[in-house]
Tab-separated table of C-alpha atoms and ligand atoms in Angstrom:
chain	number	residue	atom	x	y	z
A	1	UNK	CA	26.904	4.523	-6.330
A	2	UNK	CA	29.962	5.222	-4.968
A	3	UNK	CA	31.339	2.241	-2.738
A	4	UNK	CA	32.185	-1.463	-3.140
A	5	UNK	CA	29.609	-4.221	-3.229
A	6	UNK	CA	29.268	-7.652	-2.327
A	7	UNK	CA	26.790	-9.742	-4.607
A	8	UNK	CA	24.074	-10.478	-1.753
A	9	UNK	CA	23.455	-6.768	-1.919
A	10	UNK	CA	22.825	-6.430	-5.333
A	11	UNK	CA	19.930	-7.170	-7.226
A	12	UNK	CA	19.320	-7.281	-11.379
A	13	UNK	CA	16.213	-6.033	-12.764
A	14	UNK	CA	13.492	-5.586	-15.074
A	15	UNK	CA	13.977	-1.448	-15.220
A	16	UNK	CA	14.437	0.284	-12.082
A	17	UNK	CA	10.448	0.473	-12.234
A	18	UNK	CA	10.431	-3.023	-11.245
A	19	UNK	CA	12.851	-1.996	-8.103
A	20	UNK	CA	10.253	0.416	-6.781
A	21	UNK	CA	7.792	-2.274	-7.552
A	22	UNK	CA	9.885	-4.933	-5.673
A	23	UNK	CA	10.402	-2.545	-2.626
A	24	UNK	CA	6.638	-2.288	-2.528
A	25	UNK	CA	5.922	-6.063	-2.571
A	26	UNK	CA	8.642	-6.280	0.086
A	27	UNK	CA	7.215	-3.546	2.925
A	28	UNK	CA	4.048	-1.956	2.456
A	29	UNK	CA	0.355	-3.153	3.115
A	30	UNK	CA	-2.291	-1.563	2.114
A	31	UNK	CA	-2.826	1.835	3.465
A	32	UNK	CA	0.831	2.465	5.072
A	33	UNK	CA	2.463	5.766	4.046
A	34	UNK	CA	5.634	6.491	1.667
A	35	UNK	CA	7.043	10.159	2.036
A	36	UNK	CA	8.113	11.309	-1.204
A	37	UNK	CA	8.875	14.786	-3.423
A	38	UNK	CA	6.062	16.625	-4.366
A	39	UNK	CA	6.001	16.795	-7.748
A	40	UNK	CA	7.564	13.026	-8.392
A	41	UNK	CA	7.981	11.012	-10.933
A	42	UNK	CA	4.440	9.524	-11.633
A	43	UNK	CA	5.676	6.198	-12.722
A	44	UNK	CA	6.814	5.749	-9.412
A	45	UNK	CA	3.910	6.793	-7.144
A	46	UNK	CA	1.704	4.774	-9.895
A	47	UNK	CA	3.395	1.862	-8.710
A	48	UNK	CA	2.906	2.744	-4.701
A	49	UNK	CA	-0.495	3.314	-5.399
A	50	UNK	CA	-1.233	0.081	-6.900
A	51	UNK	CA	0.191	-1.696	-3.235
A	52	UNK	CA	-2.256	0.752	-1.417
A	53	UNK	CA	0.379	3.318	-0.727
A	54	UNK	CA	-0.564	6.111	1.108
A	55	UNK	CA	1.287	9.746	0.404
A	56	UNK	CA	2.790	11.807	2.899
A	57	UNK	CA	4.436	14.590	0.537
A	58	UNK	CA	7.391	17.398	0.835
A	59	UNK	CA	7.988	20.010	-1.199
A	60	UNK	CA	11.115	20.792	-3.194
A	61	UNK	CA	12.720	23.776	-3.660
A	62	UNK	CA	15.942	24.626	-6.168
A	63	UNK	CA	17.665	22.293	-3.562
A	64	UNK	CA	15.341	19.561	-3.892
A	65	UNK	CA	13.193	18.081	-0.840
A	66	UNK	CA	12.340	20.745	2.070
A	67	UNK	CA	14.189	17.873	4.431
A	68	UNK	CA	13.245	20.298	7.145
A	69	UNK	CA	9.664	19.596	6.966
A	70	UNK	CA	10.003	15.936	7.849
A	71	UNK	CA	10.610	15.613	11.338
A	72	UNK	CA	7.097	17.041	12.118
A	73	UNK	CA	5.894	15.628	9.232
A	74	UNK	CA	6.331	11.980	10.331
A	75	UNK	CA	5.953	12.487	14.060
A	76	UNK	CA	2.221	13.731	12.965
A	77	UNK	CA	1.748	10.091	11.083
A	78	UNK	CA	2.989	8.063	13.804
A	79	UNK	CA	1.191	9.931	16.354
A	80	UNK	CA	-1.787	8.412	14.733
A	81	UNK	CA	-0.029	4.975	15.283
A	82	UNK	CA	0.588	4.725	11.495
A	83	UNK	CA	3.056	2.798	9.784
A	84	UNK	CA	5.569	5.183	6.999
A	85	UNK	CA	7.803	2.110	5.159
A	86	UNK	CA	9.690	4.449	3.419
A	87	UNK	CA	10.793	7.594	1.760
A	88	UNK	CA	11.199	7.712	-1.898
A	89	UNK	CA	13.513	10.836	-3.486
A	90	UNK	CA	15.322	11.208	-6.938
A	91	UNK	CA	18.594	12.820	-5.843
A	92	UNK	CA	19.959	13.854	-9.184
A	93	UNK	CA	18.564	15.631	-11.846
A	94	UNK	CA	14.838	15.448	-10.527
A	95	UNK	CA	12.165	14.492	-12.542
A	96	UNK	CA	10.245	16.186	-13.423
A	97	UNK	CA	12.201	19.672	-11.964
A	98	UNK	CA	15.639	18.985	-12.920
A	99	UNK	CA	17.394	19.910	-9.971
A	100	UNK	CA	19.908	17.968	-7.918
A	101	UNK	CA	19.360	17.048	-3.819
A	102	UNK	CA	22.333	19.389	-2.278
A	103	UNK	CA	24.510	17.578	-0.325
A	104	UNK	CA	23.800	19.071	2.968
A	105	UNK	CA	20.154	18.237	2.292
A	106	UNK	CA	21.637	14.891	1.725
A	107	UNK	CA	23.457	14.409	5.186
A	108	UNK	CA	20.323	15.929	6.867
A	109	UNK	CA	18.183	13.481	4.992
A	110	UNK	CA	20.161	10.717	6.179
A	111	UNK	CA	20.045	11.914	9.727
A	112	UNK	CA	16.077	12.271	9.895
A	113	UNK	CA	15.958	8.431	8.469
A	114	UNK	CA	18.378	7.123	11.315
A	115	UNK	CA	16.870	8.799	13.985
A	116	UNK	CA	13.085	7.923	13.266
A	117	UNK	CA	14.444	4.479	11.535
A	118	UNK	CA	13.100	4.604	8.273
A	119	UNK	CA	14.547	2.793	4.997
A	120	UNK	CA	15.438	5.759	2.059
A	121	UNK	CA	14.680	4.000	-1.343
A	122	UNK	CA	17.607	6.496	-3.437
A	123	UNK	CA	16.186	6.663	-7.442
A	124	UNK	CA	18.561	7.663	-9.453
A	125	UNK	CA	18.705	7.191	-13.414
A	126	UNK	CA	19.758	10.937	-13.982
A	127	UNK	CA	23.060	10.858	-12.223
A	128	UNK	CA	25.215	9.913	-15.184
A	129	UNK	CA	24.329	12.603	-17.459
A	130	UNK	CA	25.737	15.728	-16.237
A	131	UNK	CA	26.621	18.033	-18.320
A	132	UNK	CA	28.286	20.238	-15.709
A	133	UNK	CA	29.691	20.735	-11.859
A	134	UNK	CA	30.900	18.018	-9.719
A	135	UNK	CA	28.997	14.365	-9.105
A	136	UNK	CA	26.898	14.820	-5.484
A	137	UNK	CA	27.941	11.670	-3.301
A	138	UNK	CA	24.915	9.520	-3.226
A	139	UNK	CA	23.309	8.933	-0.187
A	140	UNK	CA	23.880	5.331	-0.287
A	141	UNK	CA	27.379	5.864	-0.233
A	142	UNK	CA	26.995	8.352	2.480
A	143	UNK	CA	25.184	5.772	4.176
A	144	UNK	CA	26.839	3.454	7.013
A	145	UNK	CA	23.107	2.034	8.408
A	146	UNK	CA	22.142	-0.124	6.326
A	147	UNK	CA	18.826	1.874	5.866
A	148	UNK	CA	19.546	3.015	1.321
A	149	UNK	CA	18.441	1.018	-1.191
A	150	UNK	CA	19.899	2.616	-4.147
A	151	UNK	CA	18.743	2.124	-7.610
A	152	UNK	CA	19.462	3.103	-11.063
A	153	UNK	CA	19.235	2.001	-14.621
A	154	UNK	CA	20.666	1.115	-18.151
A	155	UNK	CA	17.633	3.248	-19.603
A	156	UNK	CA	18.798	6.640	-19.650
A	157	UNK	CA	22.551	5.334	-20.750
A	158	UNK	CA	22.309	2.494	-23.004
A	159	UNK	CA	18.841	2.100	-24.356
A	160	UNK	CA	15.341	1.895	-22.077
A	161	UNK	CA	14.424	-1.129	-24.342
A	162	UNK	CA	17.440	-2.846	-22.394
A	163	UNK	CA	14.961	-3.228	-19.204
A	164	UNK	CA	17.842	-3.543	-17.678
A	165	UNK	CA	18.577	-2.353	-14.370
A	166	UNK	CA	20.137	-2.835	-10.862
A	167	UNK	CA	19.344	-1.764	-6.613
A	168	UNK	CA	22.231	-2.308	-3.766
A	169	UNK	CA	20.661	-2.719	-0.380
A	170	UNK	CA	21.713	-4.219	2.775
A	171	UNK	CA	21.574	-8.308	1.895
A	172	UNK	CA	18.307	-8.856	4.056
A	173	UNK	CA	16.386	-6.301	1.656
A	174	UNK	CA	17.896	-7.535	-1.231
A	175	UNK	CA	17.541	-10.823	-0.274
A	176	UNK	CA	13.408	-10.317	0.123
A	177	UNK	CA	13.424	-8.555	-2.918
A	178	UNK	CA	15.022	-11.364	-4.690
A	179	UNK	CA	12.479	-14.495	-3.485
A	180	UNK	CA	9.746	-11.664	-4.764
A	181	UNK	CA	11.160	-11.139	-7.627
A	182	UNK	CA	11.204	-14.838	-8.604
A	183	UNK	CA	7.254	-14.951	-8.283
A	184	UNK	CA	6.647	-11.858	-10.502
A	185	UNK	CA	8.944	-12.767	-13.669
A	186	UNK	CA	11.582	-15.638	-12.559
A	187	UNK	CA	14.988	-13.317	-13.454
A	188	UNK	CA	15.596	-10.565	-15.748
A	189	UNK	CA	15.849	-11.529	-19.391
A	190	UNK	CA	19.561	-13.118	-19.337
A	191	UNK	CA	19.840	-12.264	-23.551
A	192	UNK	CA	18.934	-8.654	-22.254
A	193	UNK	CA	22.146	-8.935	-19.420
A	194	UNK	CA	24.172	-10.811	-21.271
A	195	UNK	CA	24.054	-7.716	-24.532
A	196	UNK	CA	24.411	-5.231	-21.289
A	197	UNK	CA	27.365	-6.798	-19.935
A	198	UNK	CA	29.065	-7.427	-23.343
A	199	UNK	CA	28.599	-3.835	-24.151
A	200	UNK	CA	29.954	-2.788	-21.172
A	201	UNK	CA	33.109	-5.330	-20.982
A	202	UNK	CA	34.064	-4.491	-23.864
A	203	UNK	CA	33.923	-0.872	-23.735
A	204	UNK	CA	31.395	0.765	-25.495
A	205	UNK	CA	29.850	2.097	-22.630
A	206	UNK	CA	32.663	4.253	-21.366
A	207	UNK	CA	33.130	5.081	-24.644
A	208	UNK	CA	29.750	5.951	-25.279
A	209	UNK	CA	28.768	7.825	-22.057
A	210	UNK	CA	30.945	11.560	-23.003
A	211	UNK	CA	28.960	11.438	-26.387
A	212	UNK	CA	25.529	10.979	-25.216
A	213	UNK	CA	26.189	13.356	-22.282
A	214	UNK	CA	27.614	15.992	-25.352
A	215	UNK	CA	24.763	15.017	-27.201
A	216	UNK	CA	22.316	16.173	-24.312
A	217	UNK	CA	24.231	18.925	-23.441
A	218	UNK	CA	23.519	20.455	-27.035
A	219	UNK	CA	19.985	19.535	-26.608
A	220	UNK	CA	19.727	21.157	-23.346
A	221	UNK	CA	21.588	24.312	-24.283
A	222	UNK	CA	18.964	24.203	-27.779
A	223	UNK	CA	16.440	24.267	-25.001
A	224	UNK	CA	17.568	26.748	-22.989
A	225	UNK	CA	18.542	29.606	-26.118
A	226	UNK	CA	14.351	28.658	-27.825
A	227	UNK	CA	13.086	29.205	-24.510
A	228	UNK	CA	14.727	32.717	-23.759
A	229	UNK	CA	13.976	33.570	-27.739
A	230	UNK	CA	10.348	32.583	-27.651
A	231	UNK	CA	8.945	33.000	-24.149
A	232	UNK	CA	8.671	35.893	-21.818
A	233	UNK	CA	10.373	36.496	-18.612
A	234	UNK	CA	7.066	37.980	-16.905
A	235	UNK	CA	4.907	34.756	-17.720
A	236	UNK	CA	7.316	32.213	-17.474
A	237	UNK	CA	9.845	31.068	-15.043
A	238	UNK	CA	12.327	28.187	-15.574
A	239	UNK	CA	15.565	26.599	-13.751
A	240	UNK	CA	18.591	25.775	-16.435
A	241	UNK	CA	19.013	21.972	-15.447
A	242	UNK	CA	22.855	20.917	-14.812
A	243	UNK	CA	21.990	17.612	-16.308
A	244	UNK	CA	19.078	14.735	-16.510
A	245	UNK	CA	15.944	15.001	-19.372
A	246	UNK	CA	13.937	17.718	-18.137
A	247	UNK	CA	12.577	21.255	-18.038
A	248	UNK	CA	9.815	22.175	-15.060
A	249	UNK	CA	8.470	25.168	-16.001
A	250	UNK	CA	6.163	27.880	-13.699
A	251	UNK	CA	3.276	29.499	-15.888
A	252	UNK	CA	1.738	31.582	-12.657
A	253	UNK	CA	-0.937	32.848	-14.857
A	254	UNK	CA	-2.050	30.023	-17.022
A	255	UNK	CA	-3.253	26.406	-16.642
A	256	UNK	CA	-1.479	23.865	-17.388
A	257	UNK	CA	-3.848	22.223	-18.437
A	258	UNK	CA	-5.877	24.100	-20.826
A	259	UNK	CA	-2.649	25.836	-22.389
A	260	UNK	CA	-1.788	21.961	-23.281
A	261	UNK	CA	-5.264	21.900	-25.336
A	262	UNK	CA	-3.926	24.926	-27.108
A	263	UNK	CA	-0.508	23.739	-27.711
A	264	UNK	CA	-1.667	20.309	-28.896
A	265	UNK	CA	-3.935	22.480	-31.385
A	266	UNK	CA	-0.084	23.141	-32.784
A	267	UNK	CA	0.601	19.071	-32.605
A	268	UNK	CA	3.558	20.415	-29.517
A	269	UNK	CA	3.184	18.386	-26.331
A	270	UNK	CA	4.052	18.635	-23.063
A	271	UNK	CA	2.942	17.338	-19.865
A	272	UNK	CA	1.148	18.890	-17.342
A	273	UNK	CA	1.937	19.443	-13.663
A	274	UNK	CA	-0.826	18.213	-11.926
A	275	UNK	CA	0.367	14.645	-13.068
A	276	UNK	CA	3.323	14.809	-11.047
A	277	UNK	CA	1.285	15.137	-7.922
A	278	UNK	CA	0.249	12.037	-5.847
A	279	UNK	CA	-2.223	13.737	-3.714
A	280	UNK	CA	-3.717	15.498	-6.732
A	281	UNK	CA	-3.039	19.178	-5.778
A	282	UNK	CA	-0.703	20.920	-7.253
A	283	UNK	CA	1.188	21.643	-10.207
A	284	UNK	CA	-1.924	23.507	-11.725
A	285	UNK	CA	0.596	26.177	-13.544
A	286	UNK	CA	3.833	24.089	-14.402
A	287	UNK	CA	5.057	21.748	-16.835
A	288	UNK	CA	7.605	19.483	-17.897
A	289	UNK	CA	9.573	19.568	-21.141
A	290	UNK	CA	11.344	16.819	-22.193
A	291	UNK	CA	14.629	17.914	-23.955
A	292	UNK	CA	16.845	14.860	-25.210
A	293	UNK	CA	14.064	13.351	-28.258
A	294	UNK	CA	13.402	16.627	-30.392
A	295	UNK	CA	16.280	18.044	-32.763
A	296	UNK	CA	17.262	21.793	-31.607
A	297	UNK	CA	15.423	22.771	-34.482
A	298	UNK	CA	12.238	21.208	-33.650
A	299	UNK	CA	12.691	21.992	-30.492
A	300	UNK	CA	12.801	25.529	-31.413
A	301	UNK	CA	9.417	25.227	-33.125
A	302	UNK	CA	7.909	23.774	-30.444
A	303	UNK	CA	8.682	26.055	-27.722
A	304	UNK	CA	7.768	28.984	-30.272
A	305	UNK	CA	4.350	27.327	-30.619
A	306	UNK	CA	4.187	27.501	-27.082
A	307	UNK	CA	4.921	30.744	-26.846
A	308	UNK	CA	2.418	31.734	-29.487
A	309	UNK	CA	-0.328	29.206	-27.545
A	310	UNK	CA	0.555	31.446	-24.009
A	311	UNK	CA	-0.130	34.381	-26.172
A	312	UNK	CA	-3.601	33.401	-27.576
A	313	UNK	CA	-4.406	31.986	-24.250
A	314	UNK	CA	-3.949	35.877	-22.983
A	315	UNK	CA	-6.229	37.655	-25.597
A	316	UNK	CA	-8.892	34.724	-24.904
A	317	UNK	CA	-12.041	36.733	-23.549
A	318	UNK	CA	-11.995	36.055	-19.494
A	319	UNK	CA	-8.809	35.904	-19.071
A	320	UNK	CA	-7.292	37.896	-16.015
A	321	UNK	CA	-4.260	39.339	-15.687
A	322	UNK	CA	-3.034	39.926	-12.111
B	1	PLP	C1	12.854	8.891	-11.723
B	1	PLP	C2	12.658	7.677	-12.548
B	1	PLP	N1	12.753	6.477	-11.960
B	1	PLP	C3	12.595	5.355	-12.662
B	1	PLP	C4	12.311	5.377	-14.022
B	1	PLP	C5	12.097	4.087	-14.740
B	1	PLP	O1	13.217	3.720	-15.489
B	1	PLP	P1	13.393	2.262	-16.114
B	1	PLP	O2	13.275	2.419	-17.597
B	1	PLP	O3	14.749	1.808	-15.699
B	1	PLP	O4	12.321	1.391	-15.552
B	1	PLP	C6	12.198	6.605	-14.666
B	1	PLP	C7	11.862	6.647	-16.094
B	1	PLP	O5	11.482	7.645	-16.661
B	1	PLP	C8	12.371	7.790	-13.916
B	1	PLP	O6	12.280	9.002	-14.459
């Protein structure tokens, strides 16, 4: 997080899905707009949608969100007199593309929300499992308005079954958060914080962090050497994530979709692009890989079976190649 808090800015909770929840309960009304990442965690834009959330969307590139585009982006919105609460963006180790926010995105980032005064909700359960480089500051610690909420979680760490999780803010947020809070499930399961905090006092967690990150790492790099064995450079197109869950693959010539059909024919599973898209357009020839569940061997199956399910999706009558 990466400065010192006082306990009216910080908030416990029911998995950092509840925060984004909580956040929503707290600004928007039905119809406002959040800006987010296109593609985005689903989870997340699931919850917006339920509050009546409106999408106003950026692309990403290797560098994450195309800050660039926002300026005109949100002066088009509120030329129309309409209200954008706030701008959601996983800063490390996207999901689902696995890349990191760079840090001169970051400061510009920061810049656009000060000058058109709009709150930055900062997800981040990815940051602690990095398997390589140097941690990116966050933008909450880069922050000296008051306008990041930052939030991560015990789930990608500890256990997800934890539902443990936390958010800093500036008190007032927090504060509103907090009274919601109380009306959707009274306080986070104090057995489930009290196992968290134990763990952690006593020193498991530190202790356990450099394994699970080694742990991943192997998984990744399992990933990584089955994909470059089993699937062709010319159809396929992937970024080696530094860190996180998560491989976003490009399939220009296939859907997503329909080469899912054919890989679930193999009992392999993936999931599509197109879910990662809040306005529904998009994402029509990616998908994400999860890496950390499989073993490297069954991982190696799997993205064989893939590459034998891209293979029969070729010699299926119809097919074009460009
Ligand atoms: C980007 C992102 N935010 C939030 C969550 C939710 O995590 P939690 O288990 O803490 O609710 C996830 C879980 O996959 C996620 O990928």
């Amino acid at each position: 997080m990466g400065r010192k808090l006082s306990t009216s800015e910080l908030l416990i909770t029911a998995g950092s899905a509840q925060v984004i929840d909580l956040l929503c309960w707290a600004l928007l009304d039905r119809g406002d707009w959040v800006i987010c990442e296109e593609p985005t965690f689903q989870g997340a834009t699931g919850t917006m949608f339920n509050h009546g959330a409106r999408f106003l969307t950026v692309p990403c590139d290797g560098e994450g969100m195309k800050v660039e585009l926002l300026p005109e982006r949100i002066e088009r919105i509120r030329a129309a007199g309409e209200p954008i609460k706030f701008i959601y963006t996983i800063v490390n180790f996207h999901n689902p593309l696995g890349c990191d926010l760079s840090l001169q995105r970051r400061a510009r980032l920061l810049e656009i929300a000060r000058t058109y005064g709009i709150l930055i909700l900062e997800d981040d359960p990815y940051g602690w499992v990095r398997f390589e480089g140097e941690d990116i500051p966050s933008l909450f610690s880069m922050d000296d308005s008051g306008l990041v909420v930052f939030s991560s979680t015990f789930s990608k760490i500890l256990a997800p079954g934890t539902r443990v999780a936390w958010c800093a803010g500036r008190d007032e947020i927090i504060r509103k958060m907090t009274v919601l809070k109380e009306n959707v499930d009274t306080c986070t399961s104090v057995l489930a914080q009290a196992i968290v905090w134990e763990y952690c006092r006593l020193g498991y967690l530190d202790a356990f962090l450099p394994r699970i990150i080694d742990h991943y790492r192997k998984k990744r790099d399992g990933m990584e050497t089955a994909l470059k064995k089993h699937l062709s450079p010319d159809r396929v197109s992937w970024q080696k994530p530094g860190g996180g869950f998560f491989y976003w693959l490009t399939v220009p010539e296939i859907p997503a979709v329909q080469l899912l059909e054919k890989a679930l024919e193999k009992k392999v599973a993936f999931v599509p692009g197109n879910a990662f898209y809040p306005t529904g357009s998009g994402g029509l020839n990616n998908f994400r890989m999860c890496f950390t569940f499989a073993s490297t061997e069954m991982t190696d199956l799997g993205v064989r079976y893939i590459g034998e399910a891209i293979r029969e999706f070729e010699q299926e009558p119809g097919h074009k190649k460009s």
